[in-house]
Amino acid sequence: MPKPTASLAADLRLLDPFWREPVERTVLSNGLTLILKPDRSAALASVQVWVKTGSIHEDSCLGAGLSHYVEHMLFKGTERRAGRDISATVQAHGGYINAYTTFDRTVYYIDLPSEHAAVAIDLLADAVLHSTFPADEAAKEKDVILREIAMTKDDPDSRLWDALFSTAFREHPYRQPIIGHRDVFSTVTRDDLFNYYRARYVPNNLVVVIVGDIDLAATRASVETHFGAAPRVRLAPVLVPAEPLQLAPRALHRFEDVELSRGALVWPIPGLTHADAPMLDLLATVLGGGDSSVLWQEVREKADLVHSIDASSWNPGSSGLFCVGYTADADKRPAAIAAIERTLARCATKGFTPAQLKKALRQVVVGEINTRKTMSGQASRLGAAEVVVGDLDYSRSYFEQLRAVTPAGLSRVLKTYLLPARLTSISLNPTAAAMTVIAPEEARTTTPDFEEIKLPNGARLLLQIDRHLPNLHFRLAVNGGVLFEENGHRGATSLLSTMLTKDAGKRSAAQVAQFIEEVGGSFHPLAGNNSLGVAAEVLPPDADRALAVIADAVLAPAFKPTTFAHERDAQVAALAQDNDDVVTLARKLLRKKFFGIHPLALDASGDEAGVKALTPAALRALHRRLFVGPNVVLAVAGDFDAKKLVPKLKAFLAKLPKTAAPRAVSFAGLAGSLPAEPGDFVEKQPREQAVVLQAFPGTRVHAPDYYVGEVADELFSGMASRLFERVREEKGLAYFVRSGRVLGLDTGMFYFFAGTQPGKEGEVLAEIDAEIARVQAGGVEQIELRRCQARLKAGQRQSMQTNSSRALQATLNTLQGQPLNAWRNYDAKIDAVTIADLAKFAGKYFKKEQRTQLVVRP
């Protein structure tokens, strides 16, 4: 085996502590596999149950979506609990419950404060092993899934991937959609469903994974109590046919009512346990992993043929696909495909450089570190290793294999698998009509506070040292956003932030991407309603690189015309792409009607006219106005040496001009006159589903009743909300129903939205009205309020797990005049909200005469 280079060896050493972390694997007497991993970095736990069954295991019912149907039914009631009790108990203990179904597994998980891990174990054991599948709930959930199937038909990306899998696979069950075919699913009976559940949901087909601040002995005993009593049963093997060798290229190009062309080129590859799997991952990273990747540079930056392009290696089982995905203008699609094929042929002939390999290896190492940021991420990593690979030590062996990879090895796998004869090309394109319409028991670590340093020029530096992971995050932000944009230049915020990550200092956009990505780092723009900026994340030894790209972006952005044209067109294309998703389109239409001439009528991406009107000079002027000392906040969180890094950070920030911070354009006079267009409206769109929305005036950022708004939003949303129970669970009227907020510096919007079947819009809206009236009348029960408060506080705790999210909160607090470590007071603020506060909030804001109601329907 070739020896790794010194830099690769150093990168791999960063992972050594992970391999030494204790992981306990036990098989109970009934065949259930239990995996436990203590982590004292936060008082959180993730409890997951992995069922080794998915859509490919449905045997004689293949294509019926039984696995997905079971997932929907599992929280509808057990022998001990009613369905609502499950979600209510989770929320009351500050937890988050969810599930997902894939081709080869179904996973149920609860993330919650670790002191309640035993509650999650009890709930999941009861649901997984003792669900009763009430007939009335099965019927209602069947209607919900039929609407979900219809919604996937409204999603161009879902249609693209369904077409891809059904074309690339001719025999393997991967060709069947996980959710099932509508006509096959429609014939499924409650007995079909329950029989499948009883056959597959047995202890000897389960893996329980628990990661967090847990007591191993107590957790082990709890699992034994709740899961161990179920007997081992006969588990029949399911024959999964192998996919025959593809001998000729395949293609499918559809023309539908969409704005942009979406496409993918795929080739069959072997499964995850094959010796070439790690090299195929590296190949995907070199070809399409980031802005400095081969395909991004050749096909997007140089040839200007696509708006986005990436590559991935997907191989969860015995076989998989190597995929190059892209979006492009319809008239450029053929040229884009040809350019991709030419680039791959050139790579096969000329090979790859050691620098490209080094960068990809660093990116993969960073990816491995990133999976360890949260308890849930660690549990998912262990679950996949056990269920998909069958080896808990897979990550270590994977990286051992990477030690031997050479540029020649990358060339070999490209030439072996990416063969023209085995190519499948799929695309979804606009029709002509559409185109003309535009550890051991260690002490738990406590997250330290951020410390603030204010420089003479007004710039503020926020610092938080946290060494529990080899990770370092830089986030520089300024007050900006829609209230700082000129009329007619809407979208300038988003485009400016993007341009800052491109050509800067002495580096071109490609060199910036290469400079940061070759060490596995990331560098990306930030843009929102009220701020913008840039963020970089690296391993600790590469702190100087992160600072270098941020300093160049802020002090010496180039705004090159060619790059500007690329990114402006990409932003326009993304706006067009938003129109393909009916929910996104509906929410944008609602904002326009509600806010009228107020800048919040559009999000940070702006509109097509505004973006097209922008020029490099306009962005340069906006940059000069916003990036001045008193308006700049730089947060650094993670593993760093303050003595070495802080002087460099100060030297950079000291170069910012001391010019007074800009003032936002005042629209305070408009706040009292919102909504701009009260009333009821109907918008017809060629979709299969309907979306209903109601918008009311709402609180602004950090207003006195901001925290009441937080609780209200939680009250109307989530699986345990009364609104969800009525609309989805009891009446089966909608696949989703919840609330949301648009928060500005001077005003805001609180809105409700739901996806429903055409013809049912009135019933859903009536239920929303009834729920608003209940809250206004003080009808919220104390147990509901406590559940909402517990969930919000746990969500806040979970959000503080990563350096990036903590830096985000710190920068926003500082920019918006709040205490730097305001998150410390979050729990107390949430606990102070009362039922009377909620009634007052609903009475103040949710008035019919202040309502904009919109129905988007076929």
XYZ file of N, CA, C and O in Angstrom, residues 276-424:
596
model
N -14.025 -0.333 -4.778
C -13.924 0.931 -5.521
C -14.840 2.021 -4.975
O -14.780 3.171 -5.448
N -15.711 1.697 -4.022
C -16.673 2.687 -3.536
C -16.004 3.954 -2.992
O -16.434 5.064 -3.332
N -14.954 3.859 -2.156
C -14.325 5.102 -1.687
C -13.753 5.947 -2.822
O -13.845 7.181 -2.795
N -13.164 5.291 -3.834
C -12.601 6.051 -4.959
C -13.697 6.709 -5.787
O -13.506 7.802 -6.328
N -14.864 6.079 -5.884
C -15.967 6.693 -6.610
C -16.478 7.929 -5.869
O -16.863 8.923 -6.497
N -16.475 7.878 -4.540
C -16.822 9.079 -3.770
C -15.835 10.213 -4.048
O -16.223 11.372 -4.233
N -14.546 9.880 -4.068
C -13.531 10.894 -4.357
C -13.674 11.433 -5.768
O -13.516 12.638 -6.010
N -13.966 10.552 -6.709
C -14.153 10.989 -8.086
C -15.296 11.989 -8.182
O -15.173 13.025 -8.867
N -16.399 11.704 -7.487
C -17.527 12.641 -7.494
C -17.135 13.980 -6.901
O -17.543 15.043 -7.392
N -16.315 13.958 -5.870
C -15.886 15.205 -5.237
C -14.987 16.015 -6.162
O -15.135 17.233 -6.282
N -14.064 15.344 -6.821
C -13.185 16.046 -7.761
C -13.983 16.629 -8.916
O -13.784 17.782 -9.311
N -14.905 15.851 -9.453
C -15.650 16.294 -10.630
C -16.701 17.346 -10.298
O -16.898 18.292 -11.066
N -17.408 17.181 -9.182
C -18.540 18.073 -8.941
C -18.775 18.466 -7.511
O -19.915 18.774 -7.143
N -17.740 18.514 -6.693
C -17.895 18.885 -5.290
C -17.448 20.296 -5.013
O -16.328 20.522 -4.559
N -18.281 21.287 -5.285
C -17.948 22.676 -4.970
C -17.642 23.521 -6.188
O -17.545 23.044 -7.321
N -17.464 24.813 -5.927
C -17.262 25.773 -7.013
C -15.912 25.656 -7.693
O -15.707 26.223 -8.764
N -14.955 24.954 -7.077
C -13.657 24.778 -7.722
C -13.552 23.429 -8.408
O -12.497 23.094 -8.949
N -14.619 22.662 -8.417
C -14.592 21.334 -9.026
C -14.436 21.425 -10.540
O -14.694 22.466 -11.165
N -14.047 20.322 -11.135
C -13.768 20.289 -12.574
C -14.984 20.692 -13.390
O -14.909 21.568 -14.272
N -16.125 20.066 -13.142
C -17.311 20.342 -13.960
C -17.844 21.748 -13.728
O -18.305 22.408 -14.669
N -17.811 22.217 -12.491
C -18.283 23.585 -12.220
C -17.453 24.593 -13.012
O -17.995 25.505 -13.634
N -16.144 24.426 -12.978
C -15.280 25.371 -13.671
C -15.418 25.276 -15.185
O -15.513 26.295 -15.885
N -15.435 24.053 -15.700
C -15.460 23.885 -17.155
C -16.818 24.191 -17.766
O -16.906 24.888 -18.779
N -17.864 23.687 -17.180
C -19.176 23.759 -17.820
C -19.964 24.989 -17.395
O -20.697 25.566 -18.196
N -19.789 25.429 -16.151
C -20.515 26.623 -15.715
C -19.718 27.896 -15.927
O -20.165 28.822 -16.610
N -18.496 27.936 -15.356
C -17.753 29.189 -15.373
C -17.183 29.527 -16.754
O -17.303 30.658 -17.212
N -16.561 28.544 -17.399
C -15.912 28.823 -18.682
C -16.884 28.767 -19.856
O -16.889 29.652 -20.705
N -17.702 27.723 -19.898
C -18.602 27.558 -21.053
C -19.938 28.265 -20.863
O -20.656 28.491 -21.842
N -20.287 28.625 -19.636
C -21.543 29.331 -19.367
C -22.757 28.572 -19.918
O -23.652 29.153 -20.522
N -22.785 27.255 -19.673
C -23.855 26.430 -20.224
C -24.862 25.971 -19.183
O -25.947 25.500 -19.556
N -24.539 26.059 -17.897
C -25.449 25.610 -16.843
C -25.515 26.660 -15.743
O -24.624 27.499 -15.606
N -26.589 26.596 -14.977
C -26.706 27.449 -13.791
C -26.120 26.763 -12.566
O -25.615 27.417 -11.656
N -26.225 25.445 -12.528
C -25.642 24.674 -11.429
C -25.257 23.307 -11.954
O -25.846 22.805 -12.927
N -24.274 22.698 -11.307
C -23.844 21.356 -11.699
C -23.116 20.723 -10.522
O -22.395 21.396 -9.787
N -23.357 19.440 -10.310
C -22.661 18.726 -9.248
C -22.542 17.257 -9.630
O -23.085 16.819 -10.643
N -21.823 16.507 -8.812
C -21.660 15.074 -9.036
C -21.784 14.358 -7.709
O -21.436 14.905 -6.658
N -22.292 13.139 -7.762
C -22.461 12.356 -6.539
C -22.338 10.876 -6.842
O -22.566 10.436 -7.977
N -21.980 10.131 -5.818
C -21.897 8.684 -5.922
C -22.911 8.100 -4.942
O -22.760 8.230 -3.724
N -23.957 7.482 -5.484
C -25.045 6.934 -4.666
C -25.036 5.420 -4.793
O -25.275 4.892 -5.869
N -24.701 4.721 -3.715
C -24.584 3.256 -3.803
C -24.879 2.610 -2.458
O -24.016 1.993 -1.854
N -26.127 2.719 -1.962
C -26.418 2.259 -0.606
C -26.475 0.747 -0.439
O -26.321 0.241 0.663
N -26.704 0.005 -1.513
C -26.861 -1.436 -1.397
C -25.871 -2.190 -2.245
O -24.679 -1.916 -2.259
N -26.392 -3.135 -3.012
C -25.527 -3.960 -3.852
C -25.184 -3.274 -5.161
O -24.280 -3.710 -5.876
N -25.898 -2.230 -5.504
C -25.613 -1.475 -6.733
C -26.035 -0.042 -6.529
O -26.731 0.289 -5.571
N -25.609 0.827 -7.448
C -25.943 2.236 -7.301
C -25.740 2.991 -8.588
O -25.636 2.408 -9.675
N -25.668 4.324 -8.469
C -25.528 5.192 -9.632
C -24.498 6.281 -9.340
O -24.457 6.839 -8.243
N -23.684 6.568 -10.340
C -22.830 7.758 -10.321
C -23.568 8.815 -11.119
O -23.961 8.577 -12.277
N -23.791 9.965 -10.513
C -24.693 10.953 -11.117
C -24.019 12.313 -11.284
O -23.350 12.802 -10.379
N -24.232 12.914 -12.431
C -23.906 14.322 -12.679
C -25.230 15.035 -12.916
O -25.930 14.750 -13.889
N -25.610 15.924 -12.009
C -26.865 16.652 -12.131
C -26.624 18.102 -12.506
O -25.596 18.682 -12.159
N -27.577 18.703 -13.199
C -27.396 20.085 -13.648
C -28.745 20.758 -13.839
O -29.792 20.097 -13.983
N -28.744 22.090 -13.827
C -29.872 22.888 -14.309
C -29.339 23.827 -15.379
O -28.209 24.319 -15.275
N -30.149 24.087 -16.387
C -29.693 24.907 -17.515
C -30.891 25.540 -18.208
O -32.032 25.085 -18.060
N -30.625 26.593 -18.968
C -31.655 27.096 -19.869
C -31.921 26.033 -20.925
O -31.011 25.331 -21.365
N -33.164 25.918 -21.333
C -33.557 24.822 -22.225
C -32.742 24.788 -23.509
O -32.365 23.714 -23.991
N -32.458 25.962 -24.075
C -31.746 25.978 -25.354
C -30.270 25.601 -25.205
O -29.594 25.312 -26.201
N -29.766 25.553 -23.952
C -28.357 25.199 -23.732
C -28.171 23.747 -23.292
O -27.042 23.295 -23.140
N -29.279 23.033 -23.073
C -29.149 21.678 -22.546
C -28.323 20.755 -23.437
O -27.409 20.074 -22.941
N -28.573 20.656 -24.732
C -27.749 19.756 -25.546
C -26.260 20.090 -25.494
O -25.418 19.199 -25.399
N -25.952 21.403 -25.536
C -24.547 21.805 -25.466
C -23.952 21.494 -24.104
O -22.774 21.133 -23.992
N -24.756 21.623 -23.061
C -24.273 21.313 -21.711
C -23.939 19.832 -21.582
O -22.892 19.460 -21.029
N -24.798 18.970 -22.109
C -24.533 17.529 -22.061
C -23.251 17.210 -22.823
O -22.398 16.435 -22.358
N -23.099 17.821 -24.004
C -21.893 17.575 -24.799
C -20.641 18.041 -24.063
O -19.601 17.373 -24.089
N -20.739 19.181 -23.374
C -19.591 19.710 -22.633
C -19.237 18.804 -21.452
O -18.057 18.588 -21.158
N -20.239 18.262 -20.790
C -19.983 17.325 -19.690
C -19.261 16.094 -20.214
O -18.258 15.637 -19.639
N -19.738 15.564 -21.312
C -19.122 14.355 -21.875
C -17.696 14.627 -22.341
O -16.802 13.795 -22.148
N -17.455 15.803 -22.939
C -16.092 16.157 -23.366
C -15.171 16.275 -22.167
O -14.012 15.827 -22.194
N -15.668 16.891 -21.094
C -14.844 17.079 -19.900
C -14.480 15.729 -19.278
O -13.328 15.509 -18.875
N -15.431 14.823 -19.225
C -15.148 13.501 -18.673
C -14.152 12.749 -19.557
O -13.246 12.066 -19.046
N -14.294 12.860 -20.868
C -13.359 12.195 -21.781
C -11.953 12.750 -21.618
O -10.958 12.005 -21.642
N -11.840 14.077 -21.437
C -10.531 14.691 -21.254
C -9.897 14.233 -19.936
O -8.696 13.960 -19.865
N -10.719 14.118 -18.882
C -10.198 13.636 -17.599
C -9.735 12.186 -17.707
O -8.721 11.799 -17.114
N -10.470 11.385 -18.486
C -10.076 9.989 -18.671
C -8.738 9.890 -19.395
O -7.933 8.993 -19.120
N -8.485 10.814 -20.307
C -7.249 10.794 -21.090
C -6.076 11.420 -20.325
O -4.988 10.836 -20.240
N -6.315 12.592 -19.756
C -5.222 13.336 -19.115
C -5.064 13.021 -17.630
O -4.033 13.325 -17.036
N -6.098 12.440 -17.021
C -6.003 12.083 -15.614
C -6.213 13.260 -14.682
O -6.678 14.333 -15.088
N -5.851 13.069 -13.430
C -6.058 14.067 -12.394
C -4.731 14.424 -11.731
O -3.770 13.653 -11.783
N -4.700 15.583 -11.118
C -3.467 16.053 -10.490
C -3.447 15.678 -9.006
O -4.500 15.491 -8.386
N -2.263 15.604 -8.417
C -2.186 15.369 -6.966
C -2.930 16.430 -6.161
O -3.516 16.138 -5.120
N -2.940 17.680 -6.664
C -3.637 18.749 -5.947
C -5.135 18.495 -5.917
O -5.809 18.750 -4.904
N -5.682 18.020 -7.029
C -7.108 17.714 -7.055
C -7.447 16.586 -6.087
O -8.457 16.636 -5.375
N -6.598 15.562 -6.059
C -6.808 14.455 -5.136
C -6.709 14.930 -3.689
O -7.536 14.574 -2.838
N -5.710 15.745 -3.409
C -5.514 16.257 -2.051
C -6.726 17.056 -1.585
O -7.198 16.894 -0.450
N -7.249 17.898 -2.455
C -8.419 18.701 -2.101
C -9.620 17.813 -1.813
O -10.343 18.003 -0.819
N -9.863 16.821 -2.677
C -11.003 15.932 -2.483
C -10.896 15.141 -1.190
O -11.888 14.974 -0.458
N -9.675 14.669 -0.904
C -9.481 13.925 0.336
C -9.770 14.806 1.546
O -10.393 14.374 2.516
N -9.325 16.047 1.497
C -9.606 16.958 2.608
C -11.123 17.188 2.741
O -11.662 17.220 3.849
N -11.814 17.341 1.617
C -13.253 17.544 1.668
C -13.970 16.359 2.302
O -14.921 16.520 3.069
N -13.512 15.145 1.982
C -14.135 13.953 2.550
C -13.861 13.881 4.057
O -14.738 13.496 4.843
N -12.647 14.251 4.470
C -12.335 14.279 5.899
C -13.236 15.286 6.619
O -13.795 15.001 7.686
N -13.396 16.465 6.038
C -14.268 17.475 6.637
C -15.704 16.964 6.713
O -16.411 17.171 7.706
N -16.144 16.263 5.644
C -17.482 15.692 5.665
C -17.683 14.723 6.805
O -18.737 14.706 7.454
N -16.652 13.912 7.067
C -16.739 12.970 8.184
C -16.839 13.722 9.512
O -17.624 13.352 10.396
N -16.070 14.777 9.670
C -16.141 15.575 10.897
C -17.522 16.208 11.049
O -18.099 16.232 12.142
N -18.068 16.679 9.944
C -19.367 17.348 10.016
C -20.480 16.421 10.475
O -21.462 16.879 11.061
N -20.362 15.111 10.191
C -21.401 14.182 10.651
C -21.413 14.059 12.163
O -22.382 13.552 12.735
N -20.335 14.502 12.816
C -20.233 14.364 14.272
C -20.727 15.603 15.015
O -20.625 15.671 16.239
N -21.247 16.586 14.316
C -21.610 17.845 14.971
C -22.788 17.693 15.921
O -22.887 18.405 16.911
N -23.736 16.811 15.599
C -24.923 16.661 16.421
C -25.080 15.220 16.883
O -24.527 14.296 16.283
N -25.862 15.016 17.930
C -26.160 13.660 18.400
C -26.895 12.889 17.314
O -26.619 11.706 17.072
N -27.836 13.555 16.667
C -28.611 12.891 15.625
C -27.726 12.463 14.466
O -27.887 11.367 13.916
N -26.766 13.319 14.100
C -25.856 12.974 13.015
C -24.988 11.785 13.360
O -24.760 10.895 12.526
N -24.500 11.730 14.599
C -23.682 10.593 15.012
C -24.492 9.300 15.009
O -24.020 8.250 14.562
N -25.722 9.379 15.505
C -26.566 8.190 15.534
C -26.875 7.703 14.128
O -26.884 6.500 13.850
N -27.123 8.630 13.215
C -27.396 8.250 11.829
C -26.191 7.574 11.196
O -26.326 6.610 10.437
N -24.999 8.082 11.514
C -23.774 7.492 10.971
C -23.617 6.052 11.464
O -23.275 5.145 10.691
N -23.876 5.818 12.733
C -23.753 4.469 13.296
C -24.843 3.552 12.740
O -24.592 2.383 12.437
N -26.051 4.079 12.593
C -27.134 3.270 12.044
C -26.846 2.819 10.633
O -27.074 1.655 10.269
N -26.332 3.725 9.813
C -26.000 3.363 8.432
C -24.889 2.333 8.384
O -24.931 1.394 7.566
N -23.885 2.487 9.250
C -22.788 1.529 9.262
C -23.290 0.133 9.614
O -22.886 -0.869 9.009
N -24.193 0.034 10.576
C -24.712 -1.263 11.004
C -25.693 -1.853 9.999
O -25.607 -3.020 9.627
N -26.640 -1.037 9.528
C -27.731 -1.556 8.703
C -27.339 -1.679 7.236
O -27.639 -2.682 6.578
N -26.683 -0.669 6.704
C -26.375 -0.660 5.269
C -25.115 -1.461 4.963
O -25.078 -2.237 4.004
N -24.084 -1.279 5.795
C -22.799 -1.927 5.530
C -22.649 -3.226 6.320
O -22.068 -4.196 5.833
N -23.170 -3.226 7.538
C -23.002 -4.387 8.388
C -21.722 -4.375 9.182
O -21.282 -5.416 9.676
N -21.098 -3.210 9.330
C -19.809 -3.115 10.019
C -19.713 -1.756 10.697
O -19.591 -0.725 10.029
N -19.768 -1.742 12.044
C -19.698 -0.475 12.771
C -18.382 0.243 12.557
O -18.295 1.461 12.693
N -17.341 -0.493 12.219
C -16.023 0.099 12.029
C -15.809 0.533 10.582
O -14.684 0.782 10.161
N -16.913 0.654 9.839
C -16.794 0.941 8.411
C -16.073 2.263 8.145
O -15.252 2.349 7.228
N -16.375 3.289 8.922
C -15.754 4.594 8.664
C -14.239 4.501 8.740
O -13.523 5.063 7.904
N -13.738 3.794 9.747
C -12.297 3.669 9.879
C -11.713 2.911 8.680
O -10.711 3.345 8.088
N -12.314 1.805 8.299
C -11.801 1.028 7.163
C -11.923 1.805 5.862
O -11.068 1.706 4.976
N -12.990 2.615 5.750
C -13.178 3.468 4.566
C -11.982 4.407 4.394
O -11.412 4.528 3.305
N -11.595 5.063 5.487
C -10.480 6.009 5.383
C -9.137 5.299 5.262
O -8.193 5.856 4.691
N -9.041 4.083 5.765
C -7.835 3.300 5.525
C -7.685 3.007 4.041
O -6.583 3.054 3.485
N -8.821 2.722 3.374
C -8.767 2.489 1.927
C -8.350 3.753 1.181
O -7.643 3.695 0.173
N -8.777 4.892 1.685
C -8.430 6.147 1.017
C -6.941 6.454 1.083
O -6.420 7.213 0.256
N -6.247 5.868 2.062
C -4.802 6.080 2.144
C -4.093 5.626 0.874
O -3.037 6.153 0.521
N -4.672 4.636 0.206
C -4.011 4.043 -0.957
C -4.404 4.692 -2.277
O -3.882 4.327 -3.333
N -5.310 5.646 -2.259
C -5.796 6.224 -3.509
C -4.732 7.112 -4.146
O -4.062 7.891 -3.474
N -4.601 6.999 -5.452
C -3.673 7.821 -6.238
C -4.431 8.477 -7.379
O -5.547 8.060 -7.719
N -3.861 9.509 -8.020
C -4.509 10.063 -9.206
C -4.779 9.005 -10.268
O -5.821 9.043 -10.933
N -3.855 8.067 -10.422
C -4.070 6.997 -11.396
C -5.270 6.144 -11.020
O -6.020 5.672 -11.894
N -5.482 5.944 -9.726
C -6.642 5.178 -9.280
C -7.948 5.872 -9.617
O -8.927 5.228 -10.007
N -7.978 7.199 -9.482
C -9.174 7.948 -9.874
C -9.445 7.803 -11.359
O -10.593 7.627 -11.784
N -8.400 7.901 -12.166
C -8.565 7.734 -13.611
C -9.088 6.343 -13.930
O -9.939 6.174 -14.822
N -8.609 5.357 -13.214
C -9.045 3.987 -13.481
C -10.544 3.819 -13.246
O -11.258 3.248 -14.073
N -11.061 4.341 -12.102
C -12.485 4.151 -11.837
C -13.335 4.950 -12.824
O -14.418 4.508 -13.222
N -12.844 6.116 -13.247
C -13.594 6.872 -14.252
C -13.715 6.066 -15.532
O -14.807 5.925 -16.103
N -12.598 5.509 -15.979
C -12.602 4.741 -17.235
C -13.325 3.413 -17.090
O -13.835 2.863 -18.071
N -13.408 2.892 -15.880
C -14.081 1.610 -15.653
C -15.589 1.750 -15.624
O -16.321 0.916 -16.197
N -16.086 2.797 -15.001
C -17.525 2.886 -14.754
C -18.247 3.937 -15.586
O -19.422 3.745 -15.926
N -17.600 5.045 -15.907
C -18.300 6.108 -16.642
C -18.141 5.893 -18.139
O -17.568 6.709 -18.874
N -18.689 4.786 -18.595
C -18.569 4.390 -20.000
C -19.737 4.934 -20.814
O -20.888 4.901 -20.361
N -19.482 5.416 -22.027
C -20.577 5.920 -22.867
C -21.689 4.901 -23.085
O -22.870 5.260 -23.129
N -21.325 3.629 -23.199
C -22.328 2.597 -23.458
C -23.251 2.374 -22.268
O -24.331 1.791 -22.423
N -22.853 2.819 -21.079
C -23.677 2.597 -19.886
C -24.292 3.888 -19.357
O -24.773 3.945 -18.233
N -24.289 4.919 -20.184
C -24.846 6.215 -19.785
C -26.373 6.207 -19.899
O -26.936 5.722 -20.875
N -27.030 6.776 -18.885
C -28.459 7.084 -18.956
C -28.603 8.593 -18.785
O -28.122 9.159 -17.804
